[in-house]
Short mmCIF file of C-alpha atoms and ligand atoms in Angstrom, two decimals:
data_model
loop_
_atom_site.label_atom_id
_atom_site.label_comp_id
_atom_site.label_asym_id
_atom_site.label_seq_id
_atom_site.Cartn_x
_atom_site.Cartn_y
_atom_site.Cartn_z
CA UNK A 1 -56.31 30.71 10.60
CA UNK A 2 -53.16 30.69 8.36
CA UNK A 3 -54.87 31.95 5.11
CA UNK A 4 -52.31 30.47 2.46
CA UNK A 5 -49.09 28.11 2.44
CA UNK A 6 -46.07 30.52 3.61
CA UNK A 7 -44.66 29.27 6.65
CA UNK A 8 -43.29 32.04 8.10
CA UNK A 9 -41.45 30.19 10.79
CA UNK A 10 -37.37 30.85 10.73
CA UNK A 11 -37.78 34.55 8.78
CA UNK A 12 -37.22 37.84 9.88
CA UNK A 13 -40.58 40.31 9.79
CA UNK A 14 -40.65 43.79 10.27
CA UNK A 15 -43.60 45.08 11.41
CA UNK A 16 -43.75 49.28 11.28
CA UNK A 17 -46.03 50.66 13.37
CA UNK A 18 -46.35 47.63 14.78
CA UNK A 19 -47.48 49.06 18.48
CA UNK A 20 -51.28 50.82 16.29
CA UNK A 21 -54.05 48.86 15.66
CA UNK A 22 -53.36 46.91 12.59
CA UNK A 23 -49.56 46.68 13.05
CA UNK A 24 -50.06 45.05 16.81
CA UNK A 25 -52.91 42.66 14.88
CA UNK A 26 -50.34 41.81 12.72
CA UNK A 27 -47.95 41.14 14.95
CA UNK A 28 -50.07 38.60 17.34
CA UNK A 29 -51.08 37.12 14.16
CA UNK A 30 -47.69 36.16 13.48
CA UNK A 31 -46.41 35.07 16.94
CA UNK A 32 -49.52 33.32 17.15
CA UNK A 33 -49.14 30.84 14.25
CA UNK A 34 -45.43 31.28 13.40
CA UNK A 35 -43.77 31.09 16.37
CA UNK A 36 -40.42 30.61 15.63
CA UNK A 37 -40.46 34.05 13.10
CA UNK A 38 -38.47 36.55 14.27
CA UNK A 39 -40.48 39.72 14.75
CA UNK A 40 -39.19 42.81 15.15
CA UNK A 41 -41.59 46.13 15.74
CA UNK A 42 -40.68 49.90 14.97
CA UNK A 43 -42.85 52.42 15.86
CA UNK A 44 -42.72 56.08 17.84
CA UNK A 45 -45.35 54.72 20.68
CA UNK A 46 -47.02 58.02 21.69
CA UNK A 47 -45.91 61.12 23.73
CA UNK A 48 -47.88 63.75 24.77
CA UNK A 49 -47.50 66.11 21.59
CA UNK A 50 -50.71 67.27 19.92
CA UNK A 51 -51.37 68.46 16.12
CA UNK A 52 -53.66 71.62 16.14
CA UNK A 53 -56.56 69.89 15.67
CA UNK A 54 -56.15 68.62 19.45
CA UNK A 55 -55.20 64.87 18.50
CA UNK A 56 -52.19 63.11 19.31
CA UNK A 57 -49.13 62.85 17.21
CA UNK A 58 -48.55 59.40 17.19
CA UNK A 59 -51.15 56.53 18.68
CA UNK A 60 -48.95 53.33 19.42
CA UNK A 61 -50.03 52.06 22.76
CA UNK A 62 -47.56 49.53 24.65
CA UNK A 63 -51.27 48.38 26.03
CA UNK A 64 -51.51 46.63 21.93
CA UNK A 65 -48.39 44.95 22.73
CA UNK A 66 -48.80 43.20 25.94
CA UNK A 67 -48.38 39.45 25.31
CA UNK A 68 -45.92 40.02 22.56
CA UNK A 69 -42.50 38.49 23.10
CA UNK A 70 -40.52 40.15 20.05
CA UNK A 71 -38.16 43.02 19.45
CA UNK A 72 -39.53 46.07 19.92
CA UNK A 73 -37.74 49.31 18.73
CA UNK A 74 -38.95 52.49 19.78
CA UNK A 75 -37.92 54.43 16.67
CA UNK A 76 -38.96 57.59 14.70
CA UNK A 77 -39.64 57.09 10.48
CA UNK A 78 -38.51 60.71 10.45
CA UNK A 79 -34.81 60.00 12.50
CA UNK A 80 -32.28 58.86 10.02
CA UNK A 81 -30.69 57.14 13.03
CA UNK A 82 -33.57 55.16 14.31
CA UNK A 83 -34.41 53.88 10.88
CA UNK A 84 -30.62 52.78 10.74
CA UNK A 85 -31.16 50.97 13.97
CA UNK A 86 -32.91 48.29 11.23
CA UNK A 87 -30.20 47.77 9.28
CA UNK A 88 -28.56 44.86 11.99
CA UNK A 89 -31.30 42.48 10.78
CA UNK A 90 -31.70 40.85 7.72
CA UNK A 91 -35.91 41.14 6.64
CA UNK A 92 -37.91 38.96 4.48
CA UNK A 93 -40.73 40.49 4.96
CA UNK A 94 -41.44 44.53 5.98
CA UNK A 95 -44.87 45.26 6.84
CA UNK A 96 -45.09 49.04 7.10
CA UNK A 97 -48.20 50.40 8.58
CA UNK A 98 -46.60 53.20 10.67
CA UNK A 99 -47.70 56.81 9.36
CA UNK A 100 -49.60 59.84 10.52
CA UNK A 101 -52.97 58.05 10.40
CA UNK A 102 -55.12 60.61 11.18
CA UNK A 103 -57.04 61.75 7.89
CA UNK A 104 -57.96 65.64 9.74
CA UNK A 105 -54.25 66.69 9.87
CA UNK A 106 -53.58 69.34 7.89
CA UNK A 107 -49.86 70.59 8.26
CA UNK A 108 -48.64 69.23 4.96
CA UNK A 109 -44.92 69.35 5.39
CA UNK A 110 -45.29 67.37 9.03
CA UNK A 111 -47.48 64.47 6.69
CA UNK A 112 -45.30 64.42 3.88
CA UNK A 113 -42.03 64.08 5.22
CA UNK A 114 -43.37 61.38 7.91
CA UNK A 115 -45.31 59.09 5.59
CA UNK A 116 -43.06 59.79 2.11
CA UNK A 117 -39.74 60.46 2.80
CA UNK A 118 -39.75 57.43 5.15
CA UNK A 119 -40.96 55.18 2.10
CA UNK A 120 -37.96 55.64 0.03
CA UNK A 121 -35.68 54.47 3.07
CA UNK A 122 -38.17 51.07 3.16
CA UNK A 123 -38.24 50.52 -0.07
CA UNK A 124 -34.39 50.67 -0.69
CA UNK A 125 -34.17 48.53 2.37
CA UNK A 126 -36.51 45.77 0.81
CA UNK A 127 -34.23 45.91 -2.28
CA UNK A 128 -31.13 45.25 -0.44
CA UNK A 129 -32.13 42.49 1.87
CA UNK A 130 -34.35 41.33 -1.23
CA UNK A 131 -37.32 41.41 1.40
CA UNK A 132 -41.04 41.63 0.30
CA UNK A 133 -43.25 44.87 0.83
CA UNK A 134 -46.50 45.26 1.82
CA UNK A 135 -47.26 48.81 2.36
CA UNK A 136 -50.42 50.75 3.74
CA UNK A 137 -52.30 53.13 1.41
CA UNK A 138 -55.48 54.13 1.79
CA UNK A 139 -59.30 54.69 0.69
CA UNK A 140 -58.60 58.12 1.47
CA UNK A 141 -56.32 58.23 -1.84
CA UNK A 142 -60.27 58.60 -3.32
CA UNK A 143 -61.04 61.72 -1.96
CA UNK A 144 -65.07 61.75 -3.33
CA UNK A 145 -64.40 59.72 -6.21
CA UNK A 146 -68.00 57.70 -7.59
CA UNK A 147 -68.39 53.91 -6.26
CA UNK A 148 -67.13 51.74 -6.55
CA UNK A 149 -63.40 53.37 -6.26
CA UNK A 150 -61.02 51.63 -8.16
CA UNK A 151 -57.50 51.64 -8.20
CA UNK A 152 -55.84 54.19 -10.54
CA UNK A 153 -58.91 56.65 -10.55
CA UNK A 154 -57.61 58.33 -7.26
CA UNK A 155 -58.04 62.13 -6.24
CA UNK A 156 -57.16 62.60 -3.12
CA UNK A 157 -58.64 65.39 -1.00
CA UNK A 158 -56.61 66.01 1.66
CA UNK A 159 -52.75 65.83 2.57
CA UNK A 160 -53.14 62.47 4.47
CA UNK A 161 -54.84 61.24 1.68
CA UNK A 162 -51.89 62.84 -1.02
CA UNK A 163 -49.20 60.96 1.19
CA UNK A 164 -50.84 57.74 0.52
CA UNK A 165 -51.33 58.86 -3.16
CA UNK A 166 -47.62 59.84 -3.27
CA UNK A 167 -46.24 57.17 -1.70
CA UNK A 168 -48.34 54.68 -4.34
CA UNK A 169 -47.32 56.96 -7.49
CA UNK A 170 -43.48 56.06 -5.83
CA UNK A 171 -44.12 52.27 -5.89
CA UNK A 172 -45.43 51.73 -9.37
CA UNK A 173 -41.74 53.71 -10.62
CA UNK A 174 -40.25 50.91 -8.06
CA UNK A 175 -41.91 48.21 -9.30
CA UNK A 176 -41.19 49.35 -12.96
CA UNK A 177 -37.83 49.68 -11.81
CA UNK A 178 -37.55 46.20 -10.58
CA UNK A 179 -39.63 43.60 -11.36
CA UNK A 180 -37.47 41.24 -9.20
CA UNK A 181 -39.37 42.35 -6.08
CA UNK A 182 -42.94 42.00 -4.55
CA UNK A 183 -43.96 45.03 -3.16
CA UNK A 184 -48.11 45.59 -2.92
CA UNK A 185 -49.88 48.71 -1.73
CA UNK A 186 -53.34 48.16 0.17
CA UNK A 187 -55.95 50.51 -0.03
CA UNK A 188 -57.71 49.80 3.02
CA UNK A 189 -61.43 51.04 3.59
CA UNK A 190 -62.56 51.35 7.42
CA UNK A 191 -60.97 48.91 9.19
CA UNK A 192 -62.75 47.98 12.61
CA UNK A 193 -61.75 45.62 15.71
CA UNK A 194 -59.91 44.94 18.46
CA UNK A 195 -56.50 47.56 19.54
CA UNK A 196 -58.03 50.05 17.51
CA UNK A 197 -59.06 51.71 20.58
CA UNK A 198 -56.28 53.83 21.78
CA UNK A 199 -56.69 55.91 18.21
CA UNK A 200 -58.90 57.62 20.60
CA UNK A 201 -61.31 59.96 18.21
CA UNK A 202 -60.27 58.53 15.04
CA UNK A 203 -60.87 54.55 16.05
CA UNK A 204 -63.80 53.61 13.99
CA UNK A 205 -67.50 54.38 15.03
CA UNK A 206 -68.37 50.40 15.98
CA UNK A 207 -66.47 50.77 19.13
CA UNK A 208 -67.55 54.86 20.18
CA UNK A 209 -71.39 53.87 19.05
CA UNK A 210 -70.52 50.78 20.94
CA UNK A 211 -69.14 52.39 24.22
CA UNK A 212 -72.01 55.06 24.26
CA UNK A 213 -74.68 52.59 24.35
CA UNK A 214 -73.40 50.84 26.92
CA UNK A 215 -72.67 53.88 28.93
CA UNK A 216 -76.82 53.57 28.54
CA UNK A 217 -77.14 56.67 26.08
CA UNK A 218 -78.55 56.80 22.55
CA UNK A 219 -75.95 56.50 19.66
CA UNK A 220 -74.71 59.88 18.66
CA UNK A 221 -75.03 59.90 14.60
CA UNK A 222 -75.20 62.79 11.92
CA UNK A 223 -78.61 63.26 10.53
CA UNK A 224 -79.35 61.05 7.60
CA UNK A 225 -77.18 58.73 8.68
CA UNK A 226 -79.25 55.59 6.84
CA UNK A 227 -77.71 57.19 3.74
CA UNK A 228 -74.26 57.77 4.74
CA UNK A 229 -72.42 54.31 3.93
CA UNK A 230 -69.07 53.07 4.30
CA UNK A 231 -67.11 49.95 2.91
CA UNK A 232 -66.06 48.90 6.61
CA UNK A 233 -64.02 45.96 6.83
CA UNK A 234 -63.33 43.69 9.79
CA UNK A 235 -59.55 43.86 11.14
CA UNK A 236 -58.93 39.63 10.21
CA UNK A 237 -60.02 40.04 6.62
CA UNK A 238 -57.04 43.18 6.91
CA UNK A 239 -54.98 40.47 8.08
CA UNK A 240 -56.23 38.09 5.49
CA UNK A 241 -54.59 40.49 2.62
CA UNK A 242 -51.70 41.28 4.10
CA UNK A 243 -50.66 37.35 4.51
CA UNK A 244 -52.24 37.04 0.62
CA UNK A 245 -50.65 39.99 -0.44
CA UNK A 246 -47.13 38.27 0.17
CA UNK A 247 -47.42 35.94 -2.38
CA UNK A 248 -49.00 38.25 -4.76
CA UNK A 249 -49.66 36.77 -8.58
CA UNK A 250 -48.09 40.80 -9.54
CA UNK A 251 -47.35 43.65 -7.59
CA UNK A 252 -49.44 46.47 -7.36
CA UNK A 253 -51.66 48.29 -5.11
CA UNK A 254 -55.14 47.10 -4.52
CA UNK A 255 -58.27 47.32 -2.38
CA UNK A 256 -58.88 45.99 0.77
CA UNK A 257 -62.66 46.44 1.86
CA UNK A 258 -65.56 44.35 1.54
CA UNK A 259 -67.26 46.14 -1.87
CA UNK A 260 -70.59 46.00 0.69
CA UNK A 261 -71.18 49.34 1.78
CA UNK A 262 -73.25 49.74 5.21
CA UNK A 263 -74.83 52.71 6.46
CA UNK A 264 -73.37 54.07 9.79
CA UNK A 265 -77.59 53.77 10.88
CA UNK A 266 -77.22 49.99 10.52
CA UNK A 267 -73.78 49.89 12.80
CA UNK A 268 -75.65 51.54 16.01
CA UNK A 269 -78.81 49.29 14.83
CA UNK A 270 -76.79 46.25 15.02
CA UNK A 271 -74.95 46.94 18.47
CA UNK A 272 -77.77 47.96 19.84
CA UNK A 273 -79.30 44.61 18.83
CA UNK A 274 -76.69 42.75 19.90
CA UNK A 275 -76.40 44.44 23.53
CA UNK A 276 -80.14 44.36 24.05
CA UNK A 277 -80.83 48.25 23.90
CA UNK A 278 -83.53 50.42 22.41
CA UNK A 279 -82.22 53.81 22.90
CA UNK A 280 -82.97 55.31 19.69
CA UNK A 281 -80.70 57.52 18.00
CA UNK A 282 -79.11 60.74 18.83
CA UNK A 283 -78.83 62.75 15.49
CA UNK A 284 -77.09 65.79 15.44
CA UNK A 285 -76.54 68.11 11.95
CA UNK A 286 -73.27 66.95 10.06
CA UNK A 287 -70.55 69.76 10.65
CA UNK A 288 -68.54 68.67 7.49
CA UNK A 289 -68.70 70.22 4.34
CA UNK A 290 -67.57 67.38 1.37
CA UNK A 291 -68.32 64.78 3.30
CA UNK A 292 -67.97 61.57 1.26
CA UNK A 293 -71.37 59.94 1.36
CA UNK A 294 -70.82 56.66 -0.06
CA UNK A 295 -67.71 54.44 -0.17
CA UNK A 296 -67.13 50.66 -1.78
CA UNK A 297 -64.22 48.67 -2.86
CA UNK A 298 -64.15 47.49 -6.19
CA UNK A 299 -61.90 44.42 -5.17
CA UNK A 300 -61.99 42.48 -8.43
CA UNK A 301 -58.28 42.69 -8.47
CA UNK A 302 -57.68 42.10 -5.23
CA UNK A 303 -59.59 39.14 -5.48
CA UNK A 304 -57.55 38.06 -8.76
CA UNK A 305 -53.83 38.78 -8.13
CA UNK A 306 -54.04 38.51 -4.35
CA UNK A 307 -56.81 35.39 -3.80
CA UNK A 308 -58.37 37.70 -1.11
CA UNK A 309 -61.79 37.04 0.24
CA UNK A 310 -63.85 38.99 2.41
CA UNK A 311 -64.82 36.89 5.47
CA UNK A 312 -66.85 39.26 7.48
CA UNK A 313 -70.38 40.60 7.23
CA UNK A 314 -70.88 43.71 9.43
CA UNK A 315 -73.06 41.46 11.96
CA UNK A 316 -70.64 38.45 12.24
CA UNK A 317 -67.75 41.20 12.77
CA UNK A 318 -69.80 43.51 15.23
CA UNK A 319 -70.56 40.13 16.88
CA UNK A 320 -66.76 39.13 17.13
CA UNK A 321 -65.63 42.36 18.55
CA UNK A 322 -68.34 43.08 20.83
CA UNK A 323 -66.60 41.16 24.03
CA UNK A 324 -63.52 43.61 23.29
CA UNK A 325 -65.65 46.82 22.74
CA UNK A 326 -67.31 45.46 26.31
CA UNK A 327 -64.12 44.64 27.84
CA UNK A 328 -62.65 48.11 27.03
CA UNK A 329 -65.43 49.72 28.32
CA UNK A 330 -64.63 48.30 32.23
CA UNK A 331 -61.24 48.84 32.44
CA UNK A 332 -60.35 51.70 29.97
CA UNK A 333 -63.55 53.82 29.97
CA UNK A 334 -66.00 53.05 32.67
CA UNK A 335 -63.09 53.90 35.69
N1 NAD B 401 -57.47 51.94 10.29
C1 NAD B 401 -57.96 52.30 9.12
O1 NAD B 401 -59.18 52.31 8.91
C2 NAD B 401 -57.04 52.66 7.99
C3 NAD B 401 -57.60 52.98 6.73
C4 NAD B 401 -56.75 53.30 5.70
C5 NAD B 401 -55.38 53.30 5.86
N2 NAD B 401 -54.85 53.03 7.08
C6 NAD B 401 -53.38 53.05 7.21
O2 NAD B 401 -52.98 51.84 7.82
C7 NAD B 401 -51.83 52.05 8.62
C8 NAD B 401 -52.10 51.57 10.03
O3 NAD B 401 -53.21 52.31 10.53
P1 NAD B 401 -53.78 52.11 11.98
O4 NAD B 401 -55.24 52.23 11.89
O5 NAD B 401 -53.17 50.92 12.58
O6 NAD B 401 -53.24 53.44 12.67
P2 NAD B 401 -52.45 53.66 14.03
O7 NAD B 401 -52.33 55.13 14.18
O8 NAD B 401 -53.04 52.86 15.12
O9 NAD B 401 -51.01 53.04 13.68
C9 NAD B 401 -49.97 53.77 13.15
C10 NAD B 401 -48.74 53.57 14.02
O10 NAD B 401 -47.67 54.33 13.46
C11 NAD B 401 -46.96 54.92 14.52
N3 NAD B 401 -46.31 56.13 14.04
C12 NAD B 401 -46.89 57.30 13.69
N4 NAD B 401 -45.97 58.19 13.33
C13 NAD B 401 -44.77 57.55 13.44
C14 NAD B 401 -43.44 57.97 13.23
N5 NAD B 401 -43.15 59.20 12.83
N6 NAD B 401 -42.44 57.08 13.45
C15 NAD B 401 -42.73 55.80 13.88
N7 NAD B 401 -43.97 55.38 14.11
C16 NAD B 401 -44.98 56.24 13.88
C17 NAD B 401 -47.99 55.22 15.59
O11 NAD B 401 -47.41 55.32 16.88
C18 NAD B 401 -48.93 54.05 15.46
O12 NAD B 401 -48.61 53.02 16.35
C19 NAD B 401 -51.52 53.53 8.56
O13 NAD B 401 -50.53 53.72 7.57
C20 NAD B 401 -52.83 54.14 8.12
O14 NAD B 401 -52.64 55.36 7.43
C21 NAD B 401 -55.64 52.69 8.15
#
């Protein structure tokens, strides 16, 4: 579905992070209905590095990139060299989702140089090739913040969600600095769907209640879970506001979520629904202290400067994921 009138055909898109989950959807999106755009993808793929809390450095998968018949530059934000690599190509549009996504990484210096110092280089490059900028911030920018969050009433609660913060506090001086350019920040909730999978433990809980139940065990959920809610959003209404967001009525950073919570009960109630199971739940006590308890969008201005609407109900998205979340489980987990 092409979700406004910018024919993308004949430009130049850079897509950071473009081997993750939403930087690979992204990418198929465009190659899909814009064939003759000229894609190019930089991102770090993965190694074998860990952070001290046992996750991977870096989760770009060449698995999310199969099909895809772009450039593909295997490139490090933090390497002054690899982010010169760029400069042969001439952008219109820079979507940059690449960062440390992982919001339980708590070596501040390693966060902050790789997703701020990095934005100053892509935002100078967008001025220079006079490209547009659509940029990845985050619900995490919140920290416990009342719902519904809304934009400029942040406080962030952990470094992950400070880069995010920092890298937003940045783009309003750029924007200031030159209203010329479009350059728009999106706060995205929890984003579900398909090639979020390789973000192993931090990929959203639709797909690892998904893949327990059909191993044929209960879901695995933190007591009181029917009062824990999220703003989850489905991965093509994440798509819808990044295509929106590039003909933007202002610049700015907005939210991109569906402003209707859902507890993480009615996720394992729906899947097991939908794959025919009555296993019950698994609760276990909630090891985190501060856990936020209730998230939602406010997305009025989303709504007004970018057009955005959500398309996806938790069932209808659940639903259109599920032969993914089914198909992952024979060849990448069932082996
Ligand atoms: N998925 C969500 O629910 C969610 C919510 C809020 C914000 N975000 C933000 O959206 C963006 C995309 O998230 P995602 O879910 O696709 O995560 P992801 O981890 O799948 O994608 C991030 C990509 O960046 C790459 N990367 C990491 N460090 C890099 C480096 N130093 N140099 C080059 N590439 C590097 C990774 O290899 C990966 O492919 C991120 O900026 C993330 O912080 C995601």
């Amino acid at each position: 579905m092409k979700y406004n009138d910018i024919n993308f055909n004949n430009t130049t898109i850079l897509i950071t992070g473009g081997a993750g989950f939403i930087g690979s959807n992204l990418a198929f999106y465009f190659q899909e209905h814009f064939p003759k755009a000229q894609i190019v993808i930089f991102d770090c793929f993965r190694s074998e590095e860990v952070f001290s809390n046992g996750n991977l450095k870096s989760f770009g998968h060449y698995k999310n990139l199969i099909g895809f018949h772009g450039d593909i530059i295997c490139g490090n934000l933090n390497s002054i060299t690899d982010m010169e690599r760029l400069q042969k190509y001439n952008f219109d549009y820079i979507f940059h989702e690449a960062a440390i996504s992982d919001t339980r990484v708590y070596d501040q210096e390693i966060i902050m140089q790789t997703n701020v110092n990095s934005f100053y280089t892509l935002l100078d490059m967008a001025k220079t090739m006079q490209a547009t900028l659509v940029y990845a911030s985050s619900a995490a920018t919140y920290g416990s913040q009342p719902s519904p969050q809304t934009v400029g009433k942040e406080n962030p609660e952990n470094p992950y969600g400070f880069s995010k913060y920092a890298m937003d506090q940045i783009a309003y001086r750029y924007i200031d600095e030159n209203p010329e350019m479009t350059i728009v920040g999106l706060k995205y909730f929890n984003v579900y769907g398909a090639r979020e999978f390789f973000k192993d433990k931090t990929a959203s809980t639709i797909i690892q209640f998904g893949h327990q139940i059909l191993r044929g065990k209960a879901p695995r959920l933190f007591e009181g879970s029917d009062t824990i809610v999220r703003d989850f959003v489905y991965i093509k209404d994440v798509i819808q506001a990044n295509i929106k967001a590039c003909n933007a009525k202002k610049s700015g950073v907005y939210n991109v979520g569906t402003s209707k919570p859902r507890s993480f009960q009615d996720i394992a109630d729906i899947l097991q629904k939908e794959l025919g199971t009555d296993y019950g739940t698994d609760y276990f006590p909630n090891p985190f202290t501060g856990y936020q308890m209730h998230t939602q969008a406010d997305i009025s201005s989303t709504k007004k400067f970018l057009g955005y609407t959500p398309e996806w109900e938790l069932e209808e998205g659940i639903k259109d994921y599920l032969p993914e979340i089914k198909r992952l489980y024979d060849e990448e987990v069932n082996i």
